[in-house]
Amino acid sequence: EARALLAERNELRAQAREHALQTAQVLATTFGTLARIAEDLPRAVTAVVDEATQATEPAVWVAVPWVKRLLLVGDPHQLGPVVKTGDPILSQPLLNRLVDAGVPLPMLEVQYRMAPAIRELVAEIYGPTYRDAPGLADRAGEVVFVDTAGAGAEERDPLTSSLYEPAEIDAVARLVEAEIARGTPRDRIVVVTPYSAQVSRLRARAELAGIEVGTVNAMQGREQDVVIVSFVRSNHDGDLGFVADDRRLTVALTRARHRLYLVGDTGTLARNARFARLIDRIADAGGLRSVWDET
């Protein structure tokens, strides 16, 4: 009897699932789940791939045989998928390949997230038509670059080979304390950095208890009122590694709504042309500080 009841339950579940798939107006799913349920979907379907630049091309092709219309929504100026193989076909998203082939890409020209002072940092990437939504023009925004030049240097974690920079960790901790002192709730502050070793050491600081800390890749698609970015790279050779990736910098600069703090060694970072322009812009606006002024 128990087996019969279990079989009946499974049959009812299957019927309910099929009914839901056939009648639902909107279905949110992952590529992995789509591959399993595609045969049960009606054919007259439009598929919208959100954050399309983070999807590998083979993953997107899973949807193609089952849909009449495929919409790719994403930003080619931001990070692609994390791929642990050297195969270039996996590292380049389909959206980027279509753009490179000359397929027109309509752009959403109105942004609803950033205060104008922050949006101006990426004006060179998105062009002169990129503008603020009504109501954002009066939003108070602040951009500060805390220069750690001469305060320390990057170090390598012996276990993971990831990089960290102790002077930047101290500077970030002081910025968090200052934000909390001005009344900012901890859940409105996020700390972003390119390296996992920096993430783990920041999370270990008592001053950052209750503060979200993550890598730039993990924060793509996210936003927060106050964002603190720690760039980590600090060396005599001007070696930025993957921090020099324009897409990674664009993601880091576009997470904040109200206040954006950038922490890094200008002596190292300014060897890169885009970083040099960024630092000059912030300095011209009066936002460049030295870590030595805050110790």
CSV table of C-alpha atoms in Angstrom, one decimal:
chain,number,residue,atom,x,y,z
A,1,GLU,CA,0.0,0.0,0.0
A,2,ALA,CA,2.8,2.4,0.8
A,3,ARG,CA,4.4,1.7,-2.6
A,4,ALA,CA,1.1,2.4,-4.3
A,5,LEU,CA,0.7,5.7,-2.5
A,6,LEU,CA,4.3,6.7,-3.3
A,7,ALA,CA,3.7,5.8,-7.0
A,8,GLU,CA,0.5,7.8,-7.0
A,9,ARG,CA,2.3,10.8,-5.4
A,10,ASN,CA,5.0,10.7,-8.0
A,11,GLU,CA,2.5,10.5,-10.8
A,12,LEU,CA,0.6,13.5,-9.4
A,13,ARG,CA,3.8,15.4,-9.1
A,14,ALA,CA,4.7,14.6,-12.7
A,15,GLN,CA,1.3,15.8,-13.9
A,16,ALA,CA,1.5,19.0,-11.9
A,17,ARG,CA,5.0,19.7,-13.3
A,18,GLU,CA,3.9,19.1,-16.9
A,19,HIS,CA,0.8,21.3,-16.4
A,20,ALA,CA,3.0,24.1,-14.9
A,21,LEU,CA,5.5,23.9,-17.7
A,22,GLN,CA,2.8,24.0,-20.4
A,23,THR,CA,0.7,26.8,-18.9
A,24,ALA,CA,3.2,29.1,-17.1
A,25,GLN,CA,3.6,32.5,-18.7
A,26,VAL,CA,7.0,33.1,-17.3
A,27,LEU,CA,9.5,30.4,-16.2
A,28,ALA,CA,12.8,31.2,-14.4
A,29,THR,CA,15.4,28.5,-14.6
A,30,THR,CA,19.1,27.7,-15.0
A,31,PHE,CA,20.7,26.2,-18.1
A,32,GLY,CA,21.2,23.0,-16.3
A,33,THR,CA,17.6,22.6,-15.4
A,34,LEU,CA,16.5,23.8,-18.9
A,35,ALA,CA,18.4,20.9,-20.5
A,36,ARG,CA,16.3,18.5,-18.4
A,37,ILE,CA,12.9,20.1,-18.9
A,38,ALA,CA,13.2,21.4,-22.5
A,39,GLU,CA,11.2,18.6,-24.1
A,40,ASP,CA,8.2,19.4,-21.9
A,41,LEU,CA,8.1,23.1,-22.9
A,42,PRO,CA,5.8,24.5,-25.5
A,43,ARG,CA,7.7,25.4,-28.7
A,44,ALA,CA,6.3,29.0,-29.0
A,45,VAL,CA,8.7,30.3,-26.4
A,46,THR,CA,10.9,33.3,-26.0
A,47,ALA,CA,14.0,32.7,-24.0
A,48,VAL,CA,15.7,35.6,-22.2
A,49,VAL,CA,19.3,35.0,-21.0
A,50,ASP,CA,20.0,37.5,-18.2
A,51,GLU,CA,23.7,38.3,-17.5
A,52,ALA,CA,24.4,36.8,-20.9
A,53,THR,CA,28.1,37.7,-20.8
A,54,GLN,CA,28.5,35.3,-17.9
A,55,ALA,CA,27.1,32.3,-19.8
A,56,THR,CA,29.4,30.1,-21.8
A,57,GLU,CA,28.4,29.8,-25.5
A,58,PRO,CA,27.7,26.0,-25.2
A,59,ALA,CA,25.3,26.7,-22.3
A,60,VAL,CA,23.3,29.2,-24.4
A,61,TRP,CA,23.1,26.8,-27.3
A,62,VAL,CA,21.2,24.4,-25.0
A,63,ALA,CA,18.2,26.7,-25.3
A,64,VAL,CA,18.3,27.3,-29.0
A,65,PRO,CA,16.5,24.2,-30.3
A,66,TRP,CA,13.6,24.7,-28.0
A,67,VAL,CA,12.8,28.4,-28.6
A,68,LYS,CA,11.5,30.6,-31.3
A,69,ARG,CA,13.2,33.7,-30.1
A,70,LEU,CA,16.4,34.2,-28.1
A,71,LEU,CA,17.1,37.4,-26.3
A,72,LEU,CA,20.6,38.0,-24.8
A,73,VAL,CA,20.8,40.6,-22.1
A,74,GLY,CA,24.1,41.6,-20.8
A,75,ASP,CA,27.1,44.0,-20.8
A,76,PRO,CA,30.1,43.2,-23.0
A,77,HIS,CA,32.1,45.6,-21.0
A,78,GLN,CA,31.8,43.4,-17.9
A,79,LEU,CA,33.2,40.1,-16.9
A,80,GLY,CA,32.7,36.9,-18.8
A,81,PRO,CA,32.2,33.3,-17.4
A,82,VAL,CA,34.7,31.8,-15.1
A,83,VAL,CA,36.2,28.9,-17.1
A,84,LYS,CA,38.8,26.6,-15.7
A,85,THR,CA,39.9,25.3,-19.1
A,86,GLY,CA,42.0,27.1,-21.7
A,87,ASP,CA,39.5,26.5,-24.5
A,88,PRO,CA,38.8,29.9,-26.0
A,89,ILE,CA,35.4,28.9,-27.2
A,90,LEU,CA,34.3,28.6,-23.6
A,91,SER,CA,35.8,31.8,-22.4
A,92,GLN,CA,34.1,34.1,-24.9
A,93,PRO,CA,30.4,34.5,-24.4
A,94,LEU,CA,28.1,34.2,-27.4
A,95,LEU,CA,26.9,37.8,-26.9
A,96,ASN,CA,30.5,39.1,-27.2
A,97,ARG,CA,31.1,37.0,-30.3
A,98,LEU,CA,28.0,38.4,-32.0
A,99,VAL,CA,29.1,42.0,-31.2
A,100,ASP,CA,32.5,41.3,-32.6
A,101,ALA,CA,30.9,40.0,-35.8
A,102,GLY,CA,29.0,43.3,-36.2
A,103,VAL,CA,25.6,42.3,-34.9
A,104,PRO,CA,23.9,45.5,-33.6
A,105,LEU,CA,23.7,45.7,-29.9
A,106,PRO,CA,20.9,48.1,-28.6
A,107,MET,CA,22.1,49.8,-25.4
A,108,LEU,CA,20.1,50.8,-22.4
A,109,GLU,CA,21.3,54.4,-22.1
A,110,VAL,CA,19.6,55.4,-18.9
A,111,GLN,CA,21.2,54.2,-15.6
A,112,TYR,CA,19.2,54.0,-12.4
A,113,ARG,CA,21.9,53.0,-9.9
A,114,MET,CA,24.8,55.4,-9.4
A,115,ALA,CA,25.1,58.9,-8.3
A,116,PRO,CA,26.4,61.1,-11.1
A,117,ALA,CA,29.9,61.4,-9.5
A,118,ILE,CA,30.2,57.6,-9.7
A,119,ARG,CA,28.7,57.3,-13.2
A,120,GLU,CA,31.2,59.7,-14.6
A,121,LEU,CA,34.0,57.2,-13.8
A,122,VAL,CA,32.7,54.9,-16.6
A,123,ALA,CA,31.7,57.6,-19.1
A,124,GLU,CA,34.6,56.7,-21.4
A,125,ILE,CA,33.3,53.1,-21.5
A,126,TYR,CA,29.6,53.7,-22.2
A,127,GLY,CA,29.9,56.9,-24.2
A,128,PRO,CA,28.3,60.3,-24.2
A,129,THR,CA,24.7,59.0,-24.5
A,130,TYR,CA,24.9,57.2,-21.1
A,131,ARG,CA,22.9,59.3,-18.7
A,132,ASP,CA,21.2,59.4,-15.4
A,133,ALA,CA,17.6,58.6,-14.8
A,134,PRO,CA,15.3,61.5,-13.7
A,135,GLY,CA,15.8,62.0,-10.0
A,136,LEU,CA,19.4,60.8,-9.9
A,137,ALA,CA,20.9,64.2,-10.9
A,138,ASP,CA,20.4,65.5,-7.3
A,139,ARG,CA,21.6,62.3,-5.6
A,140,ALA,CA,24.6,63.1,-3.4
A,141,GLY,CA,27.5,61.0,-4.4
A,142,GLU,CA,31.1,60.7,-3.3
A,143,VAL,CA,34.2,59.1,-4.8
A,144,VAL,CA,37.4,58.8,-2.8
A,145,PHE,CA,40.7,57.1,-3.7
A,146,VAL,CA,42.9,56.2,-0.7
A,147,ASP,CA,46.5,55.9,-2.0
A,148,THR,CA,48.6,53.3,-0.2
A,149,ALA,CA,51.8,54.0,-2.1
A,150,GLY,CA,54.8,53.4,0.2
A,151,ALA,CA,52.7,51.9,3.0
A,152,GLY,CA,53.3,48.3,2.1
A,153,ALA,CA,53.4,45.8,-0.8
A,154,GLU,CA,51.5,42.8,-2.1
A,155,GLU,CA,52.3,39.4,-0.6
A,156,ARG,CA,51.5,35.9,-1.8
A,157,ASP,CA,49.6,33.4,0.3
A,158,PRO,CA,51.9,30.3,0.5
A,159,LEU,CA,49.0,27.9,0.4
A,160,THR,CA,46.8,29.3,-2.4
A,161,SER,CA,49.3,31.6,-4.3
A,162,SER,CA,46.6,34.3,-4.2
A,163,LEU,CA,47.7,37.8,-3.3
A,164,TYR,CA,46.9,40.1,-0.4
A,165,GLU,CA,48.1,43.5,0.8
A,166,PRO,CA,48.1,44.2,4.6
A,167,ALA,CA,48.3,48.0,4.3
A,168,GLU,CA,45.1,48.0,2.2
A,169,ILE,CA,43.4,45.7,4.7
A,170,ASP,CA,44.1,48.3,7.4
A,171,ALA,CA,42.9,51.1,5.2
A,172,VAL,CA,39.6,49.3,4.4
A,173,ALA,CA,39.0,48.6,8.1
A,174,ARG,CA,39.4,52.3,8.8
A,175,LEU,CA,37.0,53.2,6.0
A,176,VAL,CA,34.4,50.8,7.4
A,177,GLU,CA,34.7,52.2,10.9
A,178,ALA,CA,34.3,55.7,9.5
A,179,GLU,CA,31.1,54.7,7.6
A,180,ILE,CA,29.6,53.1,10.6
A,181,ALA,CA,30.4,56.2,12.7
A,182,ARG,CA,28.5,58.3,10.2
A,183,GLY,CA,25.5,56.0,10.7
A,184,THR,CA,25.7,53.7,7.7
A,185,PRO,CA,24.2,50.2,8.6
A,186,ARG,CA,26.6,47.4,8.1
A,187,ASP,CA,24.3,45.7,5.6
A,188,ARG,CA,24.6,48.7,3.4
A,189,ILE,CA,28.4,48.4,3.0
A,190,VAL,CA,30.2,45.9,0.8
A,191,VAL,CA,33.9,45.4,0.3
A,192,VAL,CA,35.1,44.2,-3.1
A,193,THR,CA,38.6,42.9,-4.1
A,194,PRO,CA,40.0,40.8,-7.0
A,195,TYR,CA,41.9,38.3,-4.9
A,196,SER,CA,40.5,35.5,-2.6
A,197,ALA,CA,43.4,35.8,-0.2
A,198,GLN,CA,42.5,39.5,0.4
A,199,VAL,CA,38.8,38.4,0.9
A,200,SER,CA,39.7,35.9,3.6
A,201,ARG,CA,41.9,38.3,5.5
A,202,LEU,CA,39.4,41.1,5.3
A,203,ARG,CA,36.7,38.8,6.6
A,204,ALA,CA,38.9,38.0,9.6
A,205,ARG,CA,39.1,41.6,10.7
A,206,ALA,CA,36.9,42.4,13.7
A,207,GLU,CA,36.1,45.8,12.2
A,208,LEU,CA,34.4,44.1,9.2
A,209,ALA,CA,32.1,41.8,11.3
A,210,GLY,CA,28.8,41.8,9.6
A,211,ILE,CA,30.1,43.4,6.4
A,212,GLU,CA,29.8,41.5,3.1
A,213,VAL,CA,33.2,40.9,1.5
A,214,GLY,CA,33.6,39.2,-1.9
A,215,THR,CA,35.6,39.1,-5.1
A,216,VAL,CA,34.8,41.3,-8.1
A,217,ASN,CA,33.5,38.3,-10.0
A,218,ALA,CA,31.1,37.4,-7.2
A,219,MET,CA,29.8,40.9,-7.0
A,220,GLN,CA,28.9,41.3,-10.7
A,221,GLY,CA,25.2,42.0,-11.0
A,222,ARG,CA,25.0,43.3,-7.4
A,223,GLU,CA,24.8,46.8,-6.0
A,224,GLN,CA,25.0,48.5,-2.6
A,225,ASP,CA,24.9,52.0,-1.1
A,226,VAL,CA,28.5,52.0,-0.1
A,227,VAL,CA,31.2,50.1,-1.9
A,228,ILE,CA,34.9,49.8,-0.9
A,229,VAL,CA,37.3,48.4,-3.5
A,230,SER,CA,40.7,47.1,-2.6
A,231,PHE,CA,42.9,46.6,-5.7
A,232,VAL,CA,45.8,44.7,-3.8
A,233,ARG,CA,48.5,45.1,-6.5
A,234,SER,CA,51.5,46.9,-5.1
A,235,ASN,CA,54.9,46.2,-6.6
A,236,HIS,CA,57.9,48.0,-8.2
A,237,ASP,CA,57.3,46.4,-11.6
A,238,GLY,CA,53.8,47.9,-12.2
A,239,ASP,CA,52.5,44.4,-12.7
A,240,LEU,CA,48.7,44.4,-12.3
A,241,GLY,CA,47.9,40.9,-13.4
A,242,PHE,CA,44.3,40.4,-14.1
A,243,VAL,CA,43.5,43.6,-12.3
A,244,ALA,CA,44.4,45.3,-15.6
A,245,ASP,CA,41.4,43.7,-17.2
A,246,ASP,CA,39.1,46.7,-18.2
A,247,ARG,CA,36.0,44.6,-17.6
A,248,ARG,CA,37.0,43.8,-14.0
A,249,LEU,CA,37.6,47.5,-13.3
A,250,THR,CA,34.3,48.4,-14.9
A,251,VAL,CA,32.5,45.9,-12.6
A,252,ALA,CA,34.3,47.2,-9.6
A,253,LEU,CA,33.4,50.9,-10.4
A,254,THR,CA,29.7,50.3,-11.0
A,255,ARG,CA,28.5,48.5,-7.9
A,256,ALA,CA,28.0,51.6,-5.7
A,257,ARG,CA,24.8,53.8,-5.4
A,258,HIS,CA,26.0,56.6,-3.1
A,259,ARG,CA,29.7,56.3,-2.1
A,260,LEU,CA,32.6,54.6,-3.7
A,261,TYR,CA,36.0,54.2,-2.0
A,262,LEU,CA,38.9,52.9,-4.0
A,263,VAL,CA,42.0,51.7,-2.1
A,264,GLY,CA,45.3,51.1,-3.9
A,265,ASP,CA,48.9,51.9,-4.7
A,266,THR,CA,48.8,54.7,-7.3
A,267,GLY,CA,52.5,54.1,-8.0
A,268,THR,CA,51.7,50.6,-9.3
A,269,LEU,CA,48.2,51.2,-10.7
A,270,ALA,CA,49.0,54.3,-12.7
A,271,ARG,CA,51.3,52.4,-14.9
A,272,ASN,CA,48.1,51.3,-16.6
A,273,ALA,CA,46.6,53.9,-18.9
A,274,ARG,CA,43.0,53.5,-17.8
A,275,PHE,CA,43.9,53.5,-14.1
A,276,ALA,CA,46.0,56.6,-14.7
A,277,ARG,CA,43.0,58.4,-16.2
A,278,LEU,CA,40.8,57.2,-13.4
A,279,ILE,CA,43.2,58.5,-10.7
A,280,ASP,CA,43.7,61.8,-12.4
A,281,ARG,CA,39.9,62.3,-12.7
A,282,ILE,CA,39.4,61.6,-9.0
A,283,ALA,CA,42.3,63.8,-8.0
A,284,ASP,CA,40.9,66.7,-10.2
A,285,ALA,CA,37.6,66.4,-8.3
A,286,GLY,CA,39.4,66.5,-4.9
A,287,GLY,CA,38.9,62.9,-4.0
A,288,LEU,CA,42.5,61.6,-3.8
A,289,ARG,CA,43.8,61.0,-0.3
A,290,SER,CA,46.9,59.4,1.1
A,291,VAL,CA,46.8,56.6,3.6
A,292,TRP,CA,49.5,58.5,5.5
A,293,ASP,CA,47.0,61.2,6.2
A,294,GLU,CA,44.7,58.7,7.9
A,295,THR,CA,47.2,56.8,10.1
